mmCIF file of C-alpha atoms in Angstrom:
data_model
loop_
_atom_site.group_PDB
_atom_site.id
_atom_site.type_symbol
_atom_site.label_atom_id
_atom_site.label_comp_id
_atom_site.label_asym_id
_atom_site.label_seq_id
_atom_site.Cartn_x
_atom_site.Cartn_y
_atom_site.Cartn_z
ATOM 1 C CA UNK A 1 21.370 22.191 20.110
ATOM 2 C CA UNK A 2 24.290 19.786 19.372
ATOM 3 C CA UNK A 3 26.734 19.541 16.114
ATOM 4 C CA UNK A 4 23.886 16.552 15.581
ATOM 5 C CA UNK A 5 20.748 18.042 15.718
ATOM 6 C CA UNK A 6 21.922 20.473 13.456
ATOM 7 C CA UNK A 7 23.164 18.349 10.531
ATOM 8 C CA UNK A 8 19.708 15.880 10.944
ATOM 9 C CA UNK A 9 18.159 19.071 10.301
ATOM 10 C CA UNK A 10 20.296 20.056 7.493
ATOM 11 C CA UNK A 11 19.384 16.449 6.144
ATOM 12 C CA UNK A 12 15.515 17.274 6.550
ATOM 13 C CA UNK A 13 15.713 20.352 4.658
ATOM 14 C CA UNK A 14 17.379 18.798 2.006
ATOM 15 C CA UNK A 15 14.925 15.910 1.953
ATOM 16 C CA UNK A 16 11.898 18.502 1.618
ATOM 17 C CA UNK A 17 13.529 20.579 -1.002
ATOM 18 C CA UNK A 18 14.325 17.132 -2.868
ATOM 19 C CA UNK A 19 10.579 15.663 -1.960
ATOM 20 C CA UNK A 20 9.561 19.323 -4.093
ATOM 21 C CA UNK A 21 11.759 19.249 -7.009
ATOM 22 C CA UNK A 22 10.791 15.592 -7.733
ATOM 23 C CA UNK A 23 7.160 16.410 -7.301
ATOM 24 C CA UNK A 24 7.371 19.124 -9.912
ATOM 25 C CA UNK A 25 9.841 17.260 -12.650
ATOM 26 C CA UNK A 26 7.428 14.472 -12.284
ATOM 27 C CA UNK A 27 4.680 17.056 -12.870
ATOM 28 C CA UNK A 28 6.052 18.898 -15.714
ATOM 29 C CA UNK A 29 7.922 16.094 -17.649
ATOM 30 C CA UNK A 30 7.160 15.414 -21.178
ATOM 31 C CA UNK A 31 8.221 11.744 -21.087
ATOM 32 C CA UNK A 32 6.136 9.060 -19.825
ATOM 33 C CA UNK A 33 8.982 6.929 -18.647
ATOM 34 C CA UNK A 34 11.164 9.817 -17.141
ATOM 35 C CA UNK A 35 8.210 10.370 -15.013
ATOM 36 C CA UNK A 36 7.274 7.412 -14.082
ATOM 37 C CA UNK A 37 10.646 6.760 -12.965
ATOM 38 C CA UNK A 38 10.877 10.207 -11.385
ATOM 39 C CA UNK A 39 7.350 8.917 -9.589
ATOM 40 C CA UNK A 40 8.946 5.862 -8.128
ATOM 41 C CA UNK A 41 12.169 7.700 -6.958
ATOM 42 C CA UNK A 42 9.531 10.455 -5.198
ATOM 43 C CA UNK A 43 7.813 7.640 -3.515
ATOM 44 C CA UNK A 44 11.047 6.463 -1.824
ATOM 45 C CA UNK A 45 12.353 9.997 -0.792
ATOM 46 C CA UNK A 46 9.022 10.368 0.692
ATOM 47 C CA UNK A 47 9.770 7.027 2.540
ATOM 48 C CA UNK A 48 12.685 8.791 4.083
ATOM 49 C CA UNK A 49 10.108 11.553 4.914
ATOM 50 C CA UNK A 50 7.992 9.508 6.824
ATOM 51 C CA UNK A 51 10.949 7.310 8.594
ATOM 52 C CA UNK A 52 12.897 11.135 9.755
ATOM 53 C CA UNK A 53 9.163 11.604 11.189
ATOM 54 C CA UNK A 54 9.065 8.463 13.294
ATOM 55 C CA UNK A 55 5.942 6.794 11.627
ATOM 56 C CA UNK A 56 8.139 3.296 10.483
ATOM 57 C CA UNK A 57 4.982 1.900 9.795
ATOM 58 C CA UNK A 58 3.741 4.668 7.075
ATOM 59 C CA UNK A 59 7.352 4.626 5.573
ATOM 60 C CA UNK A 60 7.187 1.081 5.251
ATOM 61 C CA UNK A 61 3.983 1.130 3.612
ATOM 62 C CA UNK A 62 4.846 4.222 1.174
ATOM 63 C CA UNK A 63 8.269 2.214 -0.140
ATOM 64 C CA UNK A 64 6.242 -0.829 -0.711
ATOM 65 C CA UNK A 65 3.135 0.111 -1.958
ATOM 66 C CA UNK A 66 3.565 3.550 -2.967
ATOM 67 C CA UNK A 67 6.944 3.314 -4.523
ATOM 68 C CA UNK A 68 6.969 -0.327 -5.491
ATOM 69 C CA UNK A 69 3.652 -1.780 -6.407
ATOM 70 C CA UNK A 70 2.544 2.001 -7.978
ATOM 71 C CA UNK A 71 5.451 1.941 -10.168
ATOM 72 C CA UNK A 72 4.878 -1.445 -11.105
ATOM 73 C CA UNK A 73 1.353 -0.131 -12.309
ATOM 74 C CA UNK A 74 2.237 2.358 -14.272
ATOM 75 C CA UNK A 75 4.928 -0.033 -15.973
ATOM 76 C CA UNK A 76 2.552 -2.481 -16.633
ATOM 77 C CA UNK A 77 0.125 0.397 -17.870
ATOM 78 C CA UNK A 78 2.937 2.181 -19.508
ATOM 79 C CA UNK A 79 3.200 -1.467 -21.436
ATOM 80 C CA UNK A 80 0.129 -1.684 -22.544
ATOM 81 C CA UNK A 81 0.018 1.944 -24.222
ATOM 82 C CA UNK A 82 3.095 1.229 -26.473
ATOM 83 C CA UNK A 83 0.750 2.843 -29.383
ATOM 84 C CA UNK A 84 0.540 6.289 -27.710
ATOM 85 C CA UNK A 85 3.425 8.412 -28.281
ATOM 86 C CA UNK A 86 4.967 10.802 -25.461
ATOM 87 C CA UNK A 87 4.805 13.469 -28.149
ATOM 88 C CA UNK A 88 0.784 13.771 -27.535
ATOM 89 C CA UNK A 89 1.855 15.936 -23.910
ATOM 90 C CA UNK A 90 1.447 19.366 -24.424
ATOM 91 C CA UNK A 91 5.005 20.697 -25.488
ATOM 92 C CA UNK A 92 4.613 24.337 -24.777
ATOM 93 C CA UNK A 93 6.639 26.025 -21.959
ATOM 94 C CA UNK A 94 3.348 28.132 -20.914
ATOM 95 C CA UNK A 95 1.107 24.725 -21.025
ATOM 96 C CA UNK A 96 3.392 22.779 -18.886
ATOM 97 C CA UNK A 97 4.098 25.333 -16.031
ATOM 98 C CA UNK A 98 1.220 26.578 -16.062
ATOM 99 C CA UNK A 99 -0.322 23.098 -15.093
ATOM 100 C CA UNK A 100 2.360 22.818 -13.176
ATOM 101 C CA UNK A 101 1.249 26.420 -10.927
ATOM 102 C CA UNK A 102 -2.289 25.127 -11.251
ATOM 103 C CA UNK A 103 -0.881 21.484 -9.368
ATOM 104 C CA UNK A 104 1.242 23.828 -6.531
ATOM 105 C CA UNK A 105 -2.327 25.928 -5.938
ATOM 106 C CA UNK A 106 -4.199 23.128 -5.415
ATOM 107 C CA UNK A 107 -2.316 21.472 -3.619
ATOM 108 C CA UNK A 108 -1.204 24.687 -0.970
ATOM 109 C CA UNK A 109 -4.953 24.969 -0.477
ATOM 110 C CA UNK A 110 -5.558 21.051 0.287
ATOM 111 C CA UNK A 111 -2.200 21.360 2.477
ATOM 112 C CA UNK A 112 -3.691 24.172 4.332
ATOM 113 C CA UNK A 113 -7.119 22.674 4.644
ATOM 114 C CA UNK A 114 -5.314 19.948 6.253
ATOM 115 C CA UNK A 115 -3.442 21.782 8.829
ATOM 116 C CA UNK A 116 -6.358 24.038 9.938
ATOM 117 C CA UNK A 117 -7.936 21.053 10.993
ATOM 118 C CA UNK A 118 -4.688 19.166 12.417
ATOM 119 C CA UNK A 119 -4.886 18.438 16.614
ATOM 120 C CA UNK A 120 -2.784 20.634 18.645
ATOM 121 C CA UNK A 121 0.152 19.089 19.673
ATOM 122 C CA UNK A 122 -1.562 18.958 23.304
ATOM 123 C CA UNK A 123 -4.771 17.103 21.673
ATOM 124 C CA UNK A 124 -2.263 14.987 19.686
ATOM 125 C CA UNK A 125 -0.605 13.794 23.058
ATOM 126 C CA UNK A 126 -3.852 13.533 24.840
ATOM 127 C CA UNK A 127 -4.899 10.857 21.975
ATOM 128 C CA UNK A 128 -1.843 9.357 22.223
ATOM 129 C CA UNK A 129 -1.772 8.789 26.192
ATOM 130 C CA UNK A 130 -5.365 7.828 25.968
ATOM 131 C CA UNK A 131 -4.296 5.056 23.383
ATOM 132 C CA UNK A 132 -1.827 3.916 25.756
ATOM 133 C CA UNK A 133 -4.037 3.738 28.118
ATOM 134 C CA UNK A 134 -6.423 0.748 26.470
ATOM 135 C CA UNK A 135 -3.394 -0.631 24.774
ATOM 136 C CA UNK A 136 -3.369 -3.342 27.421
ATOM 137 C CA UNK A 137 -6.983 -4.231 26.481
ATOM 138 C CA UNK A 138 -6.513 -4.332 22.743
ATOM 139 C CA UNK A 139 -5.016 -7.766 22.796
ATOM 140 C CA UNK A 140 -1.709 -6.383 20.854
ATOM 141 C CA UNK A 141 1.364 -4.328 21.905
ATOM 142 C CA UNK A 142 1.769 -2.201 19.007
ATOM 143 C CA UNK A 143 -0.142 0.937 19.287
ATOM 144 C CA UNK A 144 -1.055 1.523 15.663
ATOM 145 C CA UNK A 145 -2.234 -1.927 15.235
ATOM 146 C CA UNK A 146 -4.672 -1.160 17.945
ATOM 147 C CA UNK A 147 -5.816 1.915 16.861
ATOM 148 C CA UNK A 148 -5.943 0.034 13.033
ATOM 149 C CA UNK A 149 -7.708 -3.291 14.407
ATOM 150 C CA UNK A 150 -9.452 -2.466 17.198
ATOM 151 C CA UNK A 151 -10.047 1.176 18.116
ATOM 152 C CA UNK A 152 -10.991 2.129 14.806
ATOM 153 C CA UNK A 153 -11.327 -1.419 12.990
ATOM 154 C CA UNK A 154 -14.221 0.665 11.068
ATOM 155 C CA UNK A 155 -11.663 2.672 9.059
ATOM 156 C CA UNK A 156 -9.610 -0.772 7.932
ATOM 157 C CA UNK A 157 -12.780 -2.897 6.877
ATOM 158 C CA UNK A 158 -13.760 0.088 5.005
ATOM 159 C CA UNK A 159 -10.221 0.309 3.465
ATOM 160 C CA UNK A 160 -10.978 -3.666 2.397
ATOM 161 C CA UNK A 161 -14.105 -3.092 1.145
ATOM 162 C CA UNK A 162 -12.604 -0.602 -0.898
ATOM 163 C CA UNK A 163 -9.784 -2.732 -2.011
ATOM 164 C CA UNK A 164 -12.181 -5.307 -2.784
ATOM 165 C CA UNK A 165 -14.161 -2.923 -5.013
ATOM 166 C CA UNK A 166 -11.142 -1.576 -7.039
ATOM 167 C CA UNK A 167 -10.676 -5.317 -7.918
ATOM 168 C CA UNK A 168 -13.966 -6.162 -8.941
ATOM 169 C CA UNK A 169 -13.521 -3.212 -11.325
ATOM 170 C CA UNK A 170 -10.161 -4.330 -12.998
ATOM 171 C CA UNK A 171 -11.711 -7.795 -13.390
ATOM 172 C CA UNK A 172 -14.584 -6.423 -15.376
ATOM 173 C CA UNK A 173 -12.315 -5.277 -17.799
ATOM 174 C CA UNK A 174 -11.733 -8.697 -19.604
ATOM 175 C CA UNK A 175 -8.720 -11.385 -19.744
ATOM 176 C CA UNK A 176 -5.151 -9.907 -19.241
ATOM 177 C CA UNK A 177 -2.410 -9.924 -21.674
ATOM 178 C CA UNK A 178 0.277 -12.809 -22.194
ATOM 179 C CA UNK A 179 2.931 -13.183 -19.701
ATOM 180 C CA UNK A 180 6.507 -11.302 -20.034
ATOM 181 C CA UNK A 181 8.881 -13.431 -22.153
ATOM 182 C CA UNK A 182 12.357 -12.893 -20.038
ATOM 183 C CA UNK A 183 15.349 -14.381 -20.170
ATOM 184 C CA UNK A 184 16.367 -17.836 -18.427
ATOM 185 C CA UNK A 185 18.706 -15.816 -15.236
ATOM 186 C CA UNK A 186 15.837 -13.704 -14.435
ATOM 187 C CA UNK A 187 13.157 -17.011 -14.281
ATOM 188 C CA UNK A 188 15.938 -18.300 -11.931
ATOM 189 C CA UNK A 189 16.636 -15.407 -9.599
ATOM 190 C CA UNK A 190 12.712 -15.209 -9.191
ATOM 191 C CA UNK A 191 12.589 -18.915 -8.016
ATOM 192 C CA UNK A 192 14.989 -17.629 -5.224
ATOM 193 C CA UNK A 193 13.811 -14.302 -4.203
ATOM 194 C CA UNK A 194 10.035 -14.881 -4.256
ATOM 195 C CA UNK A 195 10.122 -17.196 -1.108
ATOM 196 C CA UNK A 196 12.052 -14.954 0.652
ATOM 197 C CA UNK A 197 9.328 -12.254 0.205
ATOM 198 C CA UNK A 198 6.950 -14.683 1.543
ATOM 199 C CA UNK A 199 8.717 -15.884 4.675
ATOM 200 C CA UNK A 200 9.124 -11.701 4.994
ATOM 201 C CA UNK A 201 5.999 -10.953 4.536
ATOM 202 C CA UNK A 202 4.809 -13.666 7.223
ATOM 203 C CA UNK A 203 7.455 -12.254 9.552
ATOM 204 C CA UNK A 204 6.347 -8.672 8.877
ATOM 205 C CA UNK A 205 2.414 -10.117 9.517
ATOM 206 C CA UNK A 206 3.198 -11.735 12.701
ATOM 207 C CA UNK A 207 6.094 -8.402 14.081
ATOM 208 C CA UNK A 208 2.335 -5.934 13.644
ATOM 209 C CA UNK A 209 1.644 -7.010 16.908
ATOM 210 C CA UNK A 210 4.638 -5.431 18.902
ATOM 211 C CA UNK A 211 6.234 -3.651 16.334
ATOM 212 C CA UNK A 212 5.842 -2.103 12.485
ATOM 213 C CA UNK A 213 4.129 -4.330 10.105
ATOM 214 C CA UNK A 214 0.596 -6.101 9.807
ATOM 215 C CA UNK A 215 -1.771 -7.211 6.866
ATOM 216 C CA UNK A 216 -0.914 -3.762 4.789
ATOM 217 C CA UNK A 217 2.944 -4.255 4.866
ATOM 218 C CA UNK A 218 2.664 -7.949 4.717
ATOM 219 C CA UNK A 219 0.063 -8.106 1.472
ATOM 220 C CA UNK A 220 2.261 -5.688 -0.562
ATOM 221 C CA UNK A 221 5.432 -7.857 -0.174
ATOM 222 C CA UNK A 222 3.080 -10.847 -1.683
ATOM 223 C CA UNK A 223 1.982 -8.860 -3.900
ATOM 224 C CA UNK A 224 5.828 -8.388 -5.048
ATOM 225 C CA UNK A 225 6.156 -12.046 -4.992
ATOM 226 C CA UNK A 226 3.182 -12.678 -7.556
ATOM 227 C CA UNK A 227 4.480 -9.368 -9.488
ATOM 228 C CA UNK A 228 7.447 -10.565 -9.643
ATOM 229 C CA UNK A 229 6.560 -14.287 -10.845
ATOM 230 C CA UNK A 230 4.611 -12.646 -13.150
ATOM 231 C CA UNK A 231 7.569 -10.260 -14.741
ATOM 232 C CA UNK A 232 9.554 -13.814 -14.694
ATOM 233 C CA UNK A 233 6.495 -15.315 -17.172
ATOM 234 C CA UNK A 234 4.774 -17.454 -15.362
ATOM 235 C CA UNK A 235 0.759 -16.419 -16.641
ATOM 236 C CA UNK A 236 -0.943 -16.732 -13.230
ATOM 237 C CA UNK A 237 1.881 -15.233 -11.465
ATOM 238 C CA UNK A 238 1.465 -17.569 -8.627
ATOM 239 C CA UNK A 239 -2.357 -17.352 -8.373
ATOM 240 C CA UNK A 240 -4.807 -20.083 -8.107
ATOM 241 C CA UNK A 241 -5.624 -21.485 -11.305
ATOM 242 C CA UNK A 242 -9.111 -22.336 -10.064
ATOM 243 C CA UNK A 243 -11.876 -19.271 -10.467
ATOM 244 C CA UNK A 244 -13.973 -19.991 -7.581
ATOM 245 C CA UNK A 245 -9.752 -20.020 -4.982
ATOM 246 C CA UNK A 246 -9.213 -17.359 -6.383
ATOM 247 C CA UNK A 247 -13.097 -15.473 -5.450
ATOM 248 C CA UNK A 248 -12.531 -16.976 -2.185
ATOM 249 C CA UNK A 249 -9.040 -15.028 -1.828
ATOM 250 C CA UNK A 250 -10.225 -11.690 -2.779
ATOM 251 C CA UNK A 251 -12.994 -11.770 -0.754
ATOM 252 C CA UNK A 252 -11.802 -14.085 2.065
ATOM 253 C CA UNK A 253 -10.076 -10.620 4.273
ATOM 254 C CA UNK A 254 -13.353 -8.227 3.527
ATOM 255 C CA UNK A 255 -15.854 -11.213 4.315
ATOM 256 C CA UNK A 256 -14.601 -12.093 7.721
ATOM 257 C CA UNK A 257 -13.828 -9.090 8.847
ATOM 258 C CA UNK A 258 -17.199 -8.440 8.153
ATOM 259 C CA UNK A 259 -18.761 -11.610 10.261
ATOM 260 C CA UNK A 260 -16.483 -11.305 12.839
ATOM 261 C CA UNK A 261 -18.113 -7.914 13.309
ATOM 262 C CA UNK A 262 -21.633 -9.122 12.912
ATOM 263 C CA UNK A 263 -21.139 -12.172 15.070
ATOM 264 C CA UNK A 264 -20.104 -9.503 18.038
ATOM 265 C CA UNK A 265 -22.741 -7.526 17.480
ATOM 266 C CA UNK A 266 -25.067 -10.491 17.530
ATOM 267 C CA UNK A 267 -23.096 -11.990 20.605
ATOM 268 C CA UNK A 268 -23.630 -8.490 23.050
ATOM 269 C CA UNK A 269 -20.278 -7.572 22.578
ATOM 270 C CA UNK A 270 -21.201 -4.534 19.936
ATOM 271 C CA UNK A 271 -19.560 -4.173 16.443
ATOM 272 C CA UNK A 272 -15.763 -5.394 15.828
ATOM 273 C CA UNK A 273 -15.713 -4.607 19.821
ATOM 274 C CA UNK A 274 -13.450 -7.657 20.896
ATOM 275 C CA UNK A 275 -13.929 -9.449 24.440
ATOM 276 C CA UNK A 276 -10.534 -8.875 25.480
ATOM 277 C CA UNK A 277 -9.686 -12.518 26.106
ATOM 278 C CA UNK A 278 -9.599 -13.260 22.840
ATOM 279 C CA UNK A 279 -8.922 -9.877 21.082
ATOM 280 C CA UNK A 280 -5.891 -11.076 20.297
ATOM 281 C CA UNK A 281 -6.487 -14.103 18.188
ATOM 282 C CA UNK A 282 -8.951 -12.059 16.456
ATOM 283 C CA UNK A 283 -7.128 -9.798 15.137
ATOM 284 C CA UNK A 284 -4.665 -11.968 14.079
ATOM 285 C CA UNK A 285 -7.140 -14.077 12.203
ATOM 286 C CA UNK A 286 -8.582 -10.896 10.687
ATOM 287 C CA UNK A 287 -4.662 -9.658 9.775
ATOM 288 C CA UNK A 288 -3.935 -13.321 8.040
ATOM 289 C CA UNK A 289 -6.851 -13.442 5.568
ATOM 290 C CA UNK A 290 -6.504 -9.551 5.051
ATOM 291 C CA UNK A 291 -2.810 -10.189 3.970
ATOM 292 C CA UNK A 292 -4.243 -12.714 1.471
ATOM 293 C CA UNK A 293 -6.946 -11.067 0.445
ATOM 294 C CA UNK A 294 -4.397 -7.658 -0.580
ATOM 295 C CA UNK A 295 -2.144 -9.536 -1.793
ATOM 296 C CA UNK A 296 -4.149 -11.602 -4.265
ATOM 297 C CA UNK A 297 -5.646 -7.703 -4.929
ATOM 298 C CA UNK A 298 -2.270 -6.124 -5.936
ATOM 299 C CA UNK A 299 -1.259 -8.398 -7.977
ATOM 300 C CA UNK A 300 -4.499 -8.820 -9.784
ATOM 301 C CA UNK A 301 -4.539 -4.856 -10.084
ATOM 302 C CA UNK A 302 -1.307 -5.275 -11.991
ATOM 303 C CA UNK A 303 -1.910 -8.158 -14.444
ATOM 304 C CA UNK A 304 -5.198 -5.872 -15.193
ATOM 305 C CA UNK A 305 -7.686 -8.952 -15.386
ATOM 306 C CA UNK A 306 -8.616 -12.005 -15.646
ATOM 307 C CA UNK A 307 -5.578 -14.594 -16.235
ATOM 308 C CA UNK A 308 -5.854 -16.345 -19.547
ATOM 309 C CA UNK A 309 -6.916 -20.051 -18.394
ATOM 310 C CA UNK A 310 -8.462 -19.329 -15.111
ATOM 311 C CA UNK A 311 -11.020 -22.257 -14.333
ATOM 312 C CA UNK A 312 -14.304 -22.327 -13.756
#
């Protein structure tokens, strides 16, 4: 072992033991805002995490939708509870770490039902050379696209669908609250940044197939667009004004994913089993109205309803 390797694994101890304390202060915190902030801050070390472990793809997702659109939530929930004092948290030293041992149980006994089940790390390669293997019959070049669109397509459609239901569930909970009022500079600087998040987030959709990115990665940076139009006070942050566009955008990614399944099955071919000749511009299509479809979702989840003057 080099003078290297042993300061990168200096750095990974210090990113667990950071990854731990911020887990706990975030726990055991009396404020509402201090932890919320200590939340987003947790989801970005954990980024780190995930990047030292060679999974760009996870680390991506975890700083954009973990750290970035979840703290946006609890902002905007954090907003709407203005009535509800931080002094309603249990203040006594014996409440809070005690919940905060009960959290560190729970979650040692999740962590090691987890790794009793974990692959070997012989299994582990065996998956991975056998994914290699069909990778060339997948119709991308990326292996974790193909695993998430093609070998296992099931799992994402079901993620979707889930997505999709979340949604349906915020929506039932009435009209949203009037925009942000901000000041003039920050309107401006959001005319600016928000199409550079889109022309990233169409870059990020179209580098899935050879390299980290896809509908996930790509959705949450529109979703920071429309978050961010919304934060600048623009009511529909973006959004179709029309109620049936906006129906068709939620449902758009879950729906066709769906047929395209269906119309396989019915064609021989078996469910979301592509013909390879055209695997490839099937998952594409699938990736581009998924990246609408979450995108339209996450922002929705964080406006918390319907817009004000959405159409008929």
């Amino acid at each position: 072992m080099n003078l290297l390797d042993g300061l990168w694994g200096i750095l990974d101890l210090l990113l667990v033991a950071v990854l731990l304390l911020l887990a706990m202060a975030a726990v055991l915190s009396s404020d509402r805002r201090r932890s919320m902030m200590l939340f987003i801050v947790f989801g970005l070390v954990l980024a780190l995490v995930w990047a030292r472990l060679h999974a760009p793809d996870i680390a991506l997702a975890e700083a954009a939708i973990g750290a970035g659109l979840g703290g946006a939530l609890l902002m905007a929930t954090l907003r709407r509870d203005t009535h509800q004092q931080t002094d309603q948290f249990p203040q006594h030293p014996v409440v809070l770490w005690g919940a905060g041992v009960l959290v560190m149980v729970l979650g040692t006994m999740i962590a090691w039902g987890l790794f009793s089940v974990l692959p070997t790390v012989e299994q582990t390669w065996r998956k991975g050379a056998a994914v290699d293997a069909q990778l060339a019959f997948s119709g991308v070049s990326h292996p974790v696209t193909a695993v998430l669109l093609n070998f296992r397509a099931w799992d994402t459609l079901l993620e979707l669908a889930v997505l999709l239901a979340a949604i349906l569930g915020i929506r039932a909970l009435g009209y949203v609250r009037s925009a942000y009022v901000t000041e003039v500079a920050f309107s401006q600087l959001a005319v600016w940044l928000v199409p550079l998040l889109i022309l990233m987030a169409g870059y990020v959709l179209w580098a899935g197939a050879h390299s980290p990115g896809g509908a996930f990665q790509a959705g949450a940076l529109l979703a920071g667009a429309g978050i961010l139009l919304r934060l600048a006070g623009y009511s529909h942050a973006g959004l179709p004004t029309t109620r049936w566009l906006v129906r068709l955008g939620l449902v758009v990614g879950t729906g066709v994913f769906l047929l395209v399944g269906l119309g396989l099955l019915g064609w021989g071919q078996g469910f979301l089993h592509y013909p390879v000749a055209y695997a490839k511009w099937w998952i594409l299509l699938i990736e581009m109205l998924a990246t609408v479809s979450i995108g339209m979702t996450l922002t929705l989840a964080f406006m918390g309803g319907i817009p004000q003057k959405e159409a008929a």
